[in-house]
Each structure stands twice: as C-alpha cells, then as structure tokens.
Coordinates of C-alpha atoms and ligand atoms in Angstrom, one line a residue:
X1 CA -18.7 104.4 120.7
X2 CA -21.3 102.5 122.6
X3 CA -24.2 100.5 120.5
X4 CA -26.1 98.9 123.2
X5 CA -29.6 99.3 122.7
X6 CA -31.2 101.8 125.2
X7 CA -34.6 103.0 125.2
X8 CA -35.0 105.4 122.2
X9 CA -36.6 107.8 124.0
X10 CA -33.7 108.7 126.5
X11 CA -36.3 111.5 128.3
X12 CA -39.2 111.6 128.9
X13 CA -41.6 114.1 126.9
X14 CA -42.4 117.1 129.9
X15 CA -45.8 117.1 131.2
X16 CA -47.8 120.6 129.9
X17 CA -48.0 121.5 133.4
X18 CA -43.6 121.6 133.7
X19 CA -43.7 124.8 131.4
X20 CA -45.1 128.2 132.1
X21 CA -47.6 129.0 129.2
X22 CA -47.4 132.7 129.4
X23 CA -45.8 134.6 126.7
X24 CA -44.2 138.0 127.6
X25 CA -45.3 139.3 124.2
X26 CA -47.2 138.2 121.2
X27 CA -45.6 136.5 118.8
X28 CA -46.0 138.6 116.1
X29 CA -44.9 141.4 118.4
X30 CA -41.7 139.2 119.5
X31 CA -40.6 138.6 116.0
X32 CA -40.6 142.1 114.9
X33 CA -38.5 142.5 117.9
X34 CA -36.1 140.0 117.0
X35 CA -35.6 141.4 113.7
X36 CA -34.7 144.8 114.7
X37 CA -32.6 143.3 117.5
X38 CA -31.1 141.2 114.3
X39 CA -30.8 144.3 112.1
X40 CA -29.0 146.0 114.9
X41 CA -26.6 143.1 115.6
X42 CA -25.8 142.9 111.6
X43 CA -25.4 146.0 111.4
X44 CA -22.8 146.3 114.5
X45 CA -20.5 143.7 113.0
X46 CA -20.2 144.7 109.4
X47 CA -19.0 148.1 111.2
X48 CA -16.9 145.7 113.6
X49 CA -15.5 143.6 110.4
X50 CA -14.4 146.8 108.9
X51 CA -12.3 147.7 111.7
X52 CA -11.0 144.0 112.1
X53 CA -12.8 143.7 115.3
X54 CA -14.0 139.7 115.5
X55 CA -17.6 139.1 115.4
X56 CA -19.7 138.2 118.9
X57 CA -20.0 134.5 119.9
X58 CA -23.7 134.6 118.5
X59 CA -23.6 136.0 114.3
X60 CA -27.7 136.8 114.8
X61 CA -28.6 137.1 111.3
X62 CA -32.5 136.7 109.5
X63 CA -33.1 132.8 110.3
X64 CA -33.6 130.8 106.7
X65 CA -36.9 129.5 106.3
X66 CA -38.4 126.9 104.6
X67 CA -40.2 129.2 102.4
X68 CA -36.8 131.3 101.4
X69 CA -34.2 128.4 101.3
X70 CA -31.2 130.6 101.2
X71 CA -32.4 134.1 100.8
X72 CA -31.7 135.4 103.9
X73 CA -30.2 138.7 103.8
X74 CA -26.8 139.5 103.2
X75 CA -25.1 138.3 106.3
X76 CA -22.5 139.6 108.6
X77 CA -18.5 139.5 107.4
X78 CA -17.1 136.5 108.1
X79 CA -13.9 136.4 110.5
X80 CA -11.9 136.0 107.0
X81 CA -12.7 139.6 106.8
X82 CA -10.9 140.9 109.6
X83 CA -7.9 141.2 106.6
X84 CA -10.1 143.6 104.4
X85 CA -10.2 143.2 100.7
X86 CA -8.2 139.8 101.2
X87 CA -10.0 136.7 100.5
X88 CA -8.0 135.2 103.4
X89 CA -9.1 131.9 105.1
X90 CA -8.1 131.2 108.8
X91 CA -5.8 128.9 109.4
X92 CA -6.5 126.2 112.3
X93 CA -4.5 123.3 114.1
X94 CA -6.4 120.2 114.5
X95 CA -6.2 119.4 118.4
X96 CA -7.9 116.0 118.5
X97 CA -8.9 113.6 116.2
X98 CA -12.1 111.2 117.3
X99 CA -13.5 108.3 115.4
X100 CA -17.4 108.7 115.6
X101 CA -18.1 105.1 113.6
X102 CA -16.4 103.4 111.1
X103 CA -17.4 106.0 108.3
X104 CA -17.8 109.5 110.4
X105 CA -14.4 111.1 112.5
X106 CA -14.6 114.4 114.5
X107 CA -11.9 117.0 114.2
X108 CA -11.2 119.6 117.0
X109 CA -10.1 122.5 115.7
X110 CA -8.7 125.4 117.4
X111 CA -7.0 128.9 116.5
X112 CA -3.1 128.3 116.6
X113 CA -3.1 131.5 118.9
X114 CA -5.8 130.5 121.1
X115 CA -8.3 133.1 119.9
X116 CA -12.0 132.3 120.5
X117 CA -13.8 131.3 117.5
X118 CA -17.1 133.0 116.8
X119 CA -20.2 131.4 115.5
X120 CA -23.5 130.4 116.2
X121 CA -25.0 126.9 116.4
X122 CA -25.9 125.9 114.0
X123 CA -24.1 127.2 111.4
X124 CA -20.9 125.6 108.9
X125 CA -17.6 126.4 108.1
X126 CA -15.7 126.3 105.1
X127 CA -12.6 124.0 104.8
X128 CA -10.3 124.2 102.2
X129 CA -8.6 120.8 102.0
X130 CA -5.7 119.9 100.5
X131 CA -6.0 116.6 99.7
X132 CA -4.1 116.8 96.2
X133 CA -1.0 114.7 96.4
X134 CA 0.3 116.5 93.3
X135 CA 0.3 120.0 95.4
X136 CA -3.1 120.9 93.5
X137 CA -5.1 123.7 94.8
X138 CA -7.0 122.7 98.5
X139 CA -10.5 121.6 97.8
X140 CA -13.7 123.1 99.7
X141 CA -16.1 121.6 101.6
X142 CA -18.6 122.7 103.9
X143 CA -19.0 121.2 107.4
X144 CA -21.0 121.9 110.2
X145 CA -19.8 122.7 113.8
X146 CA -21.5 119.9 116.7
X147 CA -20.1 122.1 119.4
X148 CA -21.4 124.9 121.3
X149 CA -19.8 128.2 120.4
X150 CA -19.8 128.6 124.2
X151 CA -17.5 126.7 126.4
X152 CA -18.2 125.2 129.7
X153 CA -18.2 128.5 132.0
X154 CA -20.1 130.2 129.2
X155 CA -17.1 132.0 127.5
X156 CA -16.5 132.1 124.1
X157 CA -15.4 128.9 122.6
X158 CA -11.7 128.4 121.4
X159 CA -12.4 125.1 119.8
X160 CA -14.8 124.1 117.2
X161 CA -15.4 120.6 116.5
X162 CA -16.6 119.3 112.7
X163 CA -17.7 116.0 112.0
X164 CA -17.8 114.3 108.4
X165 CA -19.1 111.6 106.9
X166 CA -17.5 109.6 104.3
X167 CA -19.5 109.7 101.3
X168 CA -18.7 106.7 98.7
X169 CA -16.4 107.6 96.4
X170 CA -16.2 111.1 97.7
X171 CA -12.8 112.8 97.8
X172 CA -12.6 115.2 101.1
X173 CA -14.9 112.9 103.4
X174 CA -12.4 110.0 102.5
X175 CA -9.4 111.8 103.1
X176 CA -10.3 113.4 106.5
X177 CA -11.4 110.4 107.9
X178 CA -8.2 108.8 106.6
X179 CA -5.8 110.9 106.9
X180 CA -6.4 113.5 109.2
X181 CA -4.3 113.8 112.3
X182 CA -2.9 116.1 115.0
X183 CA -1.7 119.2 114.7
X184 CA -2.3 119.3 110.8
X185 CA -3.6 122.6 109.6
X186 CA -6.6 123.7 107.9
X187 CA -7.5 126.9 106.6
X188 CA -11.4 127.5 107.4
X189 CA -13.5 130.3 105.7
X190 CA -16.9 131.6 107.5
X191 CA -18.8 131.0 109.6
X192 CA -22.0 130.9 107.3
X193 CA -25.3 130.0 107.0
X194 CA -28.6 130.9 109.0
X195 CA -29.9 127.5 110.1
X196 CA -29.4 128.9 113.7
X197 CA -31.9 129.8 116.5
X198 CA -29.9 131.8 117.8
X199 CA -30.2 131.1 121.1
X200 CA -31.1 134.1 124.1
X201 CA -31.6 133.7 127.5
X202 CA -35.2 135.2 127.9
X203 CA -36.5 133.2 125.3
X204 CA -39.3 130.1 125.7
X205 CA -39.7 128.0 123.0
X206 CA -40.1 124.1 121.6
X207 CA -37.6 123.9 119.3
X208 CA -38.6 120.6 117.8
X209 CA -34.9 119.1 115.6
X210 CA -35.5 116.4 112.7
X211 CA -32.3 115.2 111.7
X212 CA -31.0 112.1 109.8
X213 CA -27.3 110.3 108.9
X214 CA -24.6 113.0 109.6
X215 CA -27.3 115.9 109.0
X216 CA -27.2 115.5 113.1
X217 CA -24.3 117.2 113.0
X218 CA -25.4 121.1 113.4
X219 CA -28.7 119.8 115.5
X220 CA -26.2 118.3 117.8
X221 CA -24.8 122.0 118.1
X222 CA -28.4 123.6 118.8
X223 CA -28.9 121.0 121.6
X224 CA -25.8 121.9 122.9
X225 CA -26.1 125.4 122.8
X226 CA -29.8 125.8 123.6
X227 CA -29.3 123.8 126.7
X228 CA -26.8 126.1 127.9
X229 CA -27.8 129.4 127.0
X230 CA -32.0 129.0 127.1
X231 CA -33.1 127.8 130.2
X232 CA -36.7 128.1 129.4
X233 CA -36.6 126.3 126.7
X234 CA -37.1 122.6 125.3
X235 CA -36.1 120.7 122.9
X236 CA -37.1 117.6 121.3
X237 CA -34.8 115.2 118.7
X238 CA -36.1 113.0 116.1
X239 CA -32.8 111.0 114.5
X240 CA -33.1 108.7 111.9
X241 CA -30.5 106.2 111.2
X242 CA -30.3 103.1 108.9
X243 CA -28.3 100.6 111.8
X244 CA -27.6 101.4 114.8
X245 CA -23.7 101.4 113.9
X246 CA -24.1 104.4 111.9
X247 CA -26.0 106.7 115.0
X248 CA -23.1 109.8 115.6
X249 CA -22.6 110.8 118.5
X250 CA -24.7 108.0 120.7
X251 CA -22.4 108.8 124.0
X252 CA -23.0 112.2 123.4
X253 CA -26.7 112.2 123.1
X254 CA -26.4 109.7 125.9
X255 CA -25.3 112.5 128.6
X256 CA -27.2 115.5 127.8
X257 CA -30.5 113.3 128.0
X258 CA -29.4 112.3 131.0
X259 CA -28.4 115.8 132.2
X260 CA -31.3 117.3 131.0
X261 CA -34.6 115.5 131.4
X262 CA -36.8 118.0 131.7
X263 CA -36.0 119.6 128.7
X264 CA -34.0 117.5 126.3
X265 CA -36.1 114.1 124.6
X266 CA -34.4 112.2 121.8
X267 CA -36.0 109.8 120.1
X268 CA -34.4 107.7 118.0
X269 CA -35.5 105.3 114.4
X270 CA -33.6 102.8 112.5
X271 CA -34.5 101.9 110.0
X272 CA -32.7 98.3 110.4
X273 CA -32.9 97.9 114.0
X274 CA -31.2 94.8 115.8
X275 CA -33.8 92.5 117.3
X276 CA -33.4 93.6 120.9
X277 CA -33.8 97.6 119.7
X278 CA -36.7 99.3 121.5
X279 CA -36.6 102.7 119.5
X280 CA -38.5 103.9 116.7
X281 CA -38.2 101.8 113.4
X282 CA -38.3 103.0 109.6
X283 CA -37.0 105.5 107.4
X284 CA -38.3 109.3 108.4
X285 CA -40.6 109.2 105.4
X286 CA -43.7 111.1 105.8
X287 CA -45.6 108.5 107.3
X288 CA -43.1 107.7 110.5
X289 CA -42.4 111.7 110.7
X290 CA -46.2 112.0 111.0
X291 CA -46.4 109.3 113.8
X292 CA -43.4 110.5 115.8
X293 CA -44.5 114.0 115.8
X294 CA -48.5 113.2 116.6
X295 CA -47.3 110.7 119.5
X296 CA -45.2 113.5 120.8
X297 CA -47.7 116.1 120.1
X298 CA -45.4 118.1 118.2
X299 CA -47.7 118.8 115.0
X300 CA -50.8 121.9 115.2
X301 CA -53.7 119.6 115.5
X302 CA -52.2 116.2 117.4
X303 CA -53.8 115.4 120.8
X304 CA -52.0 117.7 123.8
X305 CA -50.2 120.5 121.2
X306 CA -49.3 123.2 123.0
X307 CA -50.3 125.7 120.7
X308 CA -49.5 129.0 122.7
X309 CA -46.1 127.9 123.0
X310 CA -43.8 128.8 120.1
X311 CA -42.8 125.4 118.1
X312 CA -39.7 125.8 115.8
X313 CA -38.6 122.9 113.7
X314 CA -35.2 122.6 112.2
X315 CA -34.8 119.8 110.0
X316 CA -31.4 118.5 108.1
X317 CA -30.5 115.1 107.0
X318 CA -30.5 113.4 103.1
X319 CA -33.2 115.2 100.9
X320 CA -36.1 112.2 101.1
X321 CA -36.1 112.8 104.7
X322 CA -36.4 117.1 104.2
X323 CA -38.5 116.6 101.9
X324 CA -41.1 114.6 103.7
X325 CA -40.4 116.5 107.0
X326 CA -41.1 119.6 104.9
X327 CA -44.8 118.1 103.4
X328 CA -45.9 116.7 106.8
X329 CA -45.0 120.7 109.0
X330 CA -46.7 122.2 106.1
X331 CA -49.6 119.8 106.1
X332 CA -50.1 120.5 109.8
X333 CA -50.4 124.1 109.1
X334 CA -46.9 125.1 110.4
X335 CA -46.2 128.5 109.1
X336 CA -43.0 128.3 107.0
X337 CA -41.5 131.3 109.4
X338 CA -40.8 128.3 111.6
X339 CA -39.2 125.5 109.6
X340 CA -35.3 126.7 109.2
X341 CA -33.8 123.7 106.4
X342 CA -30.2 123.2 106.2
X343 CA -28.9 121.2 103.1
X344 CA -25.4 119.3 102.5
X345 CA -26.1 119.6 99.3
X346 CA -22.6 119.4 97.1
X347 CA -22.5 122.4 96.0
X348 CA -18.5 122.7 95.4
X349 CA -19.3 120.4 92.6
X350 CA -21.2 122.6 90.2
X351 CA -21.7 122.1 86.4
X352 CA -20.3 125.0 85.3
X353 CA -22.2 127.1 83.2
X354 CA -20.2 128.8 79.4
X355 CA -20.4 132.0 78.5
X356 CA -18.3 133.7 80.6
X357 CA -16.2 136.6 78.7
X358 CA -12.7 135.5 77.3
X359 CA -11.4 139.2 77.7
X360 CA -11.2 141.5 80.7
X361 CA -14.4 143.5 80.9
X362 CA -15.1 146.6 82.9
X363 CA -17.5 146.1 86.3
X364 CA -18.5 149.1 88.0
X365 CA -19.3 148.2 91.5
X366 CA -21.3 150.4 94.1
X367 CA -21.0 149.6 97.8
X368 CA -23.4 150.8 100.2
X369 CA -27.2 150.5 101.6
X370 CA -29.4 149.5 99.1
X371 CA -33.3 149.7 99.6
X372 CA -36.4 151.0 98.8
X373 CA -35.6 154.5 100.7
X374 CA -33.0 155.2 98.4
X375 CA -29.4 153.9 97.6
X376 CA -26.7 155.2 100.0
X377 CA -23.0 155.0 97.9
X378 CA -20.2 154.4 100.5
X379 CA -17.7 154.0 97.9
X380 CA -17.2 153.4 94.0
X381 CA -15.1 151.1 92.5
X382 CA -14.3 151.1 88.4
X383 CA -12.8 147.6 88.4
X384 CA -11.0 145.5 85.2
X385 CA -12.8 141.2 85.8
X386 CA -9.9 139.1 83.6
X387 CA -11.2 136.0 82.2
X388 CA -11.8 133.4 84.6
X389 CA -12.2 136.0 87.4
X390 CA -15.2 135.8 89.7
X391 CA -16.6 139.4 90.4
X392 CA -15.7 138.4 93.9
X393 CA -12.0 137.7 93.1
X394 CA -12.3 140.6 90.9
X395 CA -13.8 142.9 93.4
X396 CA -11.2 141.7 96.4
X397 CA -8.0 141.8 94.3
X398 CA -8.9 145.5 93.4
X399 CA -9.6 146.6 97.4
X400 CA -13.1 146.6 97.6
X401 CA -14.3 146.1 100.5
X402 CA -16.6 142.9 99.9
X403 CA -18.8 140.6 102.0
X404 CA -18.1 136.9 101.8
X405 CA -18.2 134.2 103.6
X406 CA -18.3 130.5 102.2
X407 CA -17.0 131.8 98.9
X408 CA -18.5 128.4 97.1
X409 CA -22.3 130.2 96.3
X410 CA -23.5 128.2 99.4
X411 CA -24.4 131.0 102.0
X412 CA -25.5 134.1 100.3
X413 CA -23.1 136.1 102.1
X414 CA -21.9 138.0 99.1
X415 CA -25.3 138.3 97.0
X416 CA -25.6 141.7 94.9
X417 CA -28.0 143.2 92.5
X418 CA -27.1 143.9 89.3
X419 CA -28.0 147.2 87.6
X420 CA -26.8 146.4 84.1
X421 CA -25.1 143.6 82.5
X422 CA -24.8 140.0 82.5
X423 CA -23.3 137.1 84.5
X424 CA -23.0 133.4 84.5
X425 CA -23.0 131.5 87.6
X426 CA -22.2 127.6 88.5
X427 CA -25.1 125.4 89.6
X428 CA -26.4 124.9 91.9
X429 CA -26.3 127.3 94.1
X430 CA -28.5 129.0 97.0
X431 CA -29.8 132.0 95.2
X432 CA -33.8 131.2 95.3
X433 CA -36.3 131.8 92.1
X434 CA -37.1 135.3 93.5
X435 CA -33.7 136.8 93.8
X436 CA -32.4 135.6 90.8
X437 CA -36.3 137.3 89.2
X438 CA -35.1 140.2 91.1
X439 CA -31.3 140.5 90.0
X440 CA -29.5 139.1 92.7
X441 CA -26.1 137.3 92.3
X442 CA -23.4 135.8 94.0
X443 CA -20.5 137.3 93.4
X444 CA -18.2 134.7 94.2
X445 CA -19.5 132.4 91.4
X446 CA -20.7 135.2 89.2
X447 CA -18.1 135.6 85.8
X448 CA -19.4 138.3 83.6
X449 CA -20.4 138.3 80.1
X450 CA -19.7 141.3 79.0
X451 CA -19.2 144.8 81.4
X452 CA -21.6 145.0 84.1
X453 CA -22.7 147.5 87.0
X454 CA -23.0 145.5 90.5
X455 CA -24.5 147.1 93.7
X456 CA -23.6 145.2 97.1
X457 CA -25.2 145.7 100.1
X458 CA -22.1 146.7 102.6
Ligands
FAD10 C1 -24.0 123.8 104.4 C2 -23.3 122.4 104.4 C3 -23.0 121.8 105.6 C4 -22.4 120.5 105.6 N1 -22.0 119.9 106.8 C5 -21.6 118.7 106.7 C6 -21.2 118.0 108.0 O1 -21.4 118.6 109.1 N2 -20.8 116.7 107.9 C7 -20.6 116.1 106.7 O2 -20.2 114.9 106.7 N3 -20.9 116.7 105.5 C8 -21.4 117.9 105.5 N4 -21.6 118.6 104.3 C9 -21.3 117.9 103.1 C10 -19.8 118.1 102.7 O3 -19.6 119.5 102.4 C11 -19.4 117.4 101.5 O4 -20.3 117.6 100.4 C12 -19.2 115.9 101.7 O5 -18.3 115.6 102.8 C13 -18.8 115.1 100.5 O6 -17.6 115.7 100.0 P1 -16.5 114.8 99.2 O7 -15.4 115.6 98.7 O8 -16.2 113.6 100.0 O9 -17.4 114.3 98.0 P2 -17.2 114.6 96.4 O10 -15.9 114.0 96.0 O11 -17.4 116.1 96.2 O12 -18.5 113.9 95.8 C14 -18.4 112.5 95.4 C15 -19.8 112.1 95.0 O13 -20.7 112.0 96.1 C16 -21.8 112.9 95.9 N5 -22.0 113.7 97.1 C17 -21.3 114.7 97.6 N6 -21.7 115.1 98.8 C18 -22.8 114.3 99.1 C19 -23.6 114.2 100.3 N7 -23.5 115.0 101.3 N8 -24.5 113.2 100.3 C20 -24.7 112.3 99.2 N9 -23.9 112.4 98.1 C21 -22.9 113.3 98.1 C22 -21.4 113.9 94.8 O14 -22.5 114.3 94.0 C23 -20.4 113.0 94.0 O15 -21.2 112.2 93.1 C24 -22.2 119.8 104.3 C25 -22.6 120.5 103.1 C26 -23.1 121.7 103.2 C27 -23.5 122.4 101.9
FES11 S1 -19.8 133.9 99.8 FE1 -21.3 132.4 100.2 S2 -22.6 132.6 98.5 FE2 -21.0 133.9 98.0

C-alpha cells in the first residue's frame, strides 16, 4: 500500500465548459421517470425471485434519502430468495485475501459455481461469520461491496470484494482481518440497502461522494461503477482520514484518477497529515466540509455552481462526519431528494427489547399489494409464532413466501403493516419515526405480544 504523499487533489476539477449543460428533460420530469422505471424493475424481480430467476446486475430500487433514512420501499428479494420460503444464505469461497492497512483487509468473494453475483454499487451484504471457537451460531455483520457489480468487458461480476475495518474490541472486524484466508467460506445474505445511484448510461449528473475511515468503502464502489457505466457523468470525492496510514484503498484511487481526469477528482484531508502532505487538513466537520465544497463549487450558492446540472451527494463515514455533511447540504439549500446516507451503524448489536409472548400465538399474515387503491390478497397464511420466533422465522418456516434481505432490521426489505396486534422489536433499527406512526414493522426482528394480523407487501 503506497503512502507517499501526492497532491490531494489527484484531478483536476473540469472546467464548466468540459460538460454539456443541456438537460434532455426537467428534472422533476426525469425523476418521475426514474420512479416508474424503478417501479417497473421492482416489480419484474419480485416476479423473477418467485420463480428463482436471479435478480439483474443493477437491483434499481427508491434511492434512501436524507430525509427518509431507511424508509425506502420494500425492496426487491434478495438472491437468498431464489430458495422460496427458506431463509437460506449463499454460500461464497473467499478467492483472495488483500491487506488494505494494518487495521482494514479486503476479501474477494466469489460464488463456488462461478455464478455472477447481482448487486448494485453501492449497496452491502450480509455475512454470517462464524467466528465462535465453541461451534456457536455464525455472527452477522454488514459489509459493503468496493467493487463494481460489472466486470471489466461490462458483464456481470462473478466476484464481489468487501473490505472491513477492525473496530477496537470488536469481534467479526478482528477476526476477518485475522483469520480470514483462502478458500474459506462464508455464507452472505442480500444484497440490501439503497445507498446506490444506480447508475444508466444516458444519465448526466455530479455525483458529489463524502466519505470518511472505512465509510469509503461503498463510494469506492460508485466510482467504480459510475465510471464505467455513465459516461456523461462526474464525480467528485471528499475522503477524510486521520493519518495517512489509515487512507483505503490509496493505489486504487491512485489509478482511476489517473484514468479518468476529466471526470473523476478526489480530494483528500487528514486530519494528522505528515509534514510533507499537500492535501486537505482537518476533520470533515462542518467547517472543512463547507470549505472543500465552496472551493470546488459543489454547494447551491458557492462561486461557479453549476446549478442546471443535477448534483447528488452521497455521504458515509463515522456519524460526526454525516452529521455535519448533512447540516452544511441542507444549509446550502440541497433538497434532501439528493443526499442518499449510508450508516455502519451496529445494528446486530441491539438491546433487546421484553415483552415478547412466552407461548405460541396465532399471526394471520396477508401477502399481496397493499395501497391506497385497495389491498390485493395473493395468498393467506394462519400461522402458529413459538416463543422466541421472529414473525419472519415464523412466516418462512410455515412457507410464506416472504421478502428479506439483511434479516438483522438493517435494510427494510421485509417491513409490513400491521392490522391488529402487537410486536416488540430490537433497537435500533431502520424503521424511521413515520413508519413506525404508521404501523410498519420488520418482520425479521418483530416477536409478537400477543396474536397479531400482518400485511406484507409481496
Ligand atoms: C449497512 C452497513 C454497511 C457496513 N459496511 C461496512 C464496511 O464496508 N466495512 C466495515 O469495516 N464495516 C462496515 N460496517 C460495519 C460492520 O457491519 C460491523 O459493525 C463492524 O465490522 C464491527 O463489527 P464487530 O463484530 O467487529 O464489532 P462488535 O463486536 O459488534 O462491536 C464492538 C464494539 O464496537 C462498537 N462498534 C461496532 N461497530 C462499530 C463501527 N462501525 N464503528 C464504531 N464502533 C463500532 C460496538 O458498539 C461495540 O461497542 C457496515 C455496517 C452497516 C450497518
Ligand atoms: S430483512 Fe432487512 S430489515 Fe428485515
């Protein structure tokens, strides 16, 4: 891993004049077309999950925004669908094995037959880990894919790589960076989550990436992707790092600068820089991110903003740094439909939350379209949740046909409404203060209280 101290800014920032300004539609008019398109695509692979049919290399699926951490809607079936009514995780060999830094490794992970593996940049995986030397049950974390779900001639990808980070004292980061080697296996669960832009050919955008620490980790995947697969488009990095030992990926970002400089700029902080470092210095607090992003013109309202050209931020890295990046777009006047947030919050580790029934009680569930038009039943299901059971588990074990993906309460993949009853759910999780005011759960970390009636979108 190389830590000599380049310029930070590896690219120059394109003139105005290097991009076309014309947009073939408004923007209000492009979004609505992107949501049908969305609708159309969701709708295609729950059909396609059903009939074990993998999804497409892109999972297009309502982008989270900054305003709706987590609400999207219920998402597409993951590939641990393609076994219906089996919560079945897939398993996958690791190929390679690279050490990023001292603290961060990368695992290569491939499908022991060779099948592509779908999933958009962006977007994390589940791993279940077994890290228990006493033969325990496998732990789950979440992790990211840095690749591109495309490979080099543009076909589907048959390797995903994930990165982690040790965190101190934590028990999965330590033993993957310690222990993990080639050919072990791993079972994965999704793909999940919406922090994605879902890259498309005829698209012309900024997308404008504010990461920190090993939250560069799914950017590094939208760079990659986005380069490939949107010509028209440019993007722009802000990394924050505390030394420049702990910068991922440095080679990496290295290249594709190089490759691309008309359309890729990185710009990189530390926040303890060595004395010959020439980058940006500091913490991303609100003050730096203000600065990076006026001196870049990439803020509504700083000197040379190209304001007919569609900006999207996507921002991940410890929660000082969101937070701030999150006050300083909204300050600006960036409308929240284009800040997309992606937390690594620990969510496997809830507290627990009593009160769950200590005897099997009755759940009907209702599968089908649910909406203001009317609720369409596609089937019934009179199911028995034993104590302990997630309606999930429940729901699965009894052959309905339910959507998951992360199965941790991290993705919403699963959410449903309930019509009557009660549950108790672990916290925290992604359900926002809306859905839970409107009824929403998640099944997989919803136990009942006492009988309930659940309707899931399907
Ligand atoms: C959607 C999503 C995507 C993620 N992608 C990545 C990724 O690409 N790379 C990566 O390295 N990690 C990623 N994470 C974090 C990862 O899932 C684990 O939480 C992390 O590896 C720590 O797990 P652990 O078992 O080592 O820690 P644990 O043993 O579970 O926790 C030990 C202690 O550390 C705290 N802790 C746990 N996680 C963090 C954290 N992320 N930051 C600070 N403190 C923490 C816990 O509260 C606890 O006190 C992601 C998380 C989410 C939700
Ligand atoms: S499956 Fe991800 S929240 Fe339930």
């Amino acid at each position: 891993m190389s830590t000599s101290q380049t310029p930070a800014v590896l690219s120059p920032v394109a003139s105005s004049s290097s991009l076309s300004l014309a947009m073939p539609l408004s923007q209000a008019g492009e979004r609505l077309l992107d949501r049908w398109a969305g609708l159309q695509r969701d709708l295609r692979m729950v059909l396609d999950g059903f009939r074990g049919v993998q999804q497409p290399t892109f999972s297009p699926r309502q982008p989270r925004r900054a305003d709706q951490q987590r609400s999207a809607p219920t998402s597409a079936p993951s590939i641990a669908q393609a076994a219906p009514g089996v919560l079945k995780p897939r398993p996958m060999v690791v190929r390679q094995v690279i050490r990023e830094t001292e603290s961060a490794v990368t695992l290569v992970l491939a499908d022991p037959s060779g099948a592509p593996i779908a999933f958009a940049a962006g977007q994390f995986f589940t791993l279940l880990v077994p890290c228990d030397p006493a033969g325990g049950p496998p732990l789950r974390r979440a992790y990211s894919a840095c690749t591109s779900p495309l490979d080099a001639e543009g076909r589907p990808a048959t390797t995903v790589a994930i990165t982690c980070k040790r965190v101190a004292g934590g028990i999965v980061s330590n033993f993957l960076n310690d222990r993990s080697a080639v050919g072990d296996v791993l079972s994965l669960l999704g793909p999940s989550g919406h922090f994605t832009p879902l890259p498309r050919a005829d698209q012309h955008r900024h997308l404008v990436l504010i990461g920190g620490g090993s939250g560069i980790t799914p950017l590094l995947s939208i760079v990659r992707a986005t380069l490939q697969s949107e010509p028209a488009s440019r993007i722009t990095l802000i990394y924050g790092n505390r030394s420049a030992a702990d910068i991922l990926f440095r080679g990496a970002l290295d290249e594709l600068a190089s490759q691309h400089r008309d359309r890729l700029c990185i710009r990189l902080l530390l926040d303890e820089p060595p004395a010959d470092w020439t980058g940006g210095q500091g913490l991303l607090d609100e003050k730096n991110l203000q600065a990076e992003l006026r001196t870049l013109s990439l803020m509504p309202g700083s000197t040379a903003f190209q304001s007919d050209l569609r900006h999207e931020y996507f921002v991940c890295g410890p929660a000082p740094m969101m937070a701030a990046a999150r006050h300083v777009l909204q300050d600006a006047g960036v409308p929240a439909t284009q800040i997309w947030e992606e937390r690594f919050a620990s969510l496997h580790d809830p507290v627990t939350v009593g009160g769950a029934a200590t005897q099997p009680v009755p759940m009907q569930l209702r599968l089908g379209r649910l909406g203001a038009d009317g609720q369409v039943t596609k089937s019934e299901h009179a199911i028995v949740v034993k104590p302990g059971e997630t309606l999930l588990e429940a729901g699965l074990a009894a052959g309905a046909q339910l959507p998951f993906s992360c199965a941790m309460g991290g993705c919403g993949a699963c959410k449903g409404r309930l019509r009557e009853g009660d549950v108790v759910m672990s916290e925290p999780n992604c359900l926002s203060s809306s859905e839970r005011a409107s009824g929403y759960v998640l099944p997989c970390i919803a136990k009942p209280t006492g009988p309930v009636q659940l309707d899931v979108e399907s």
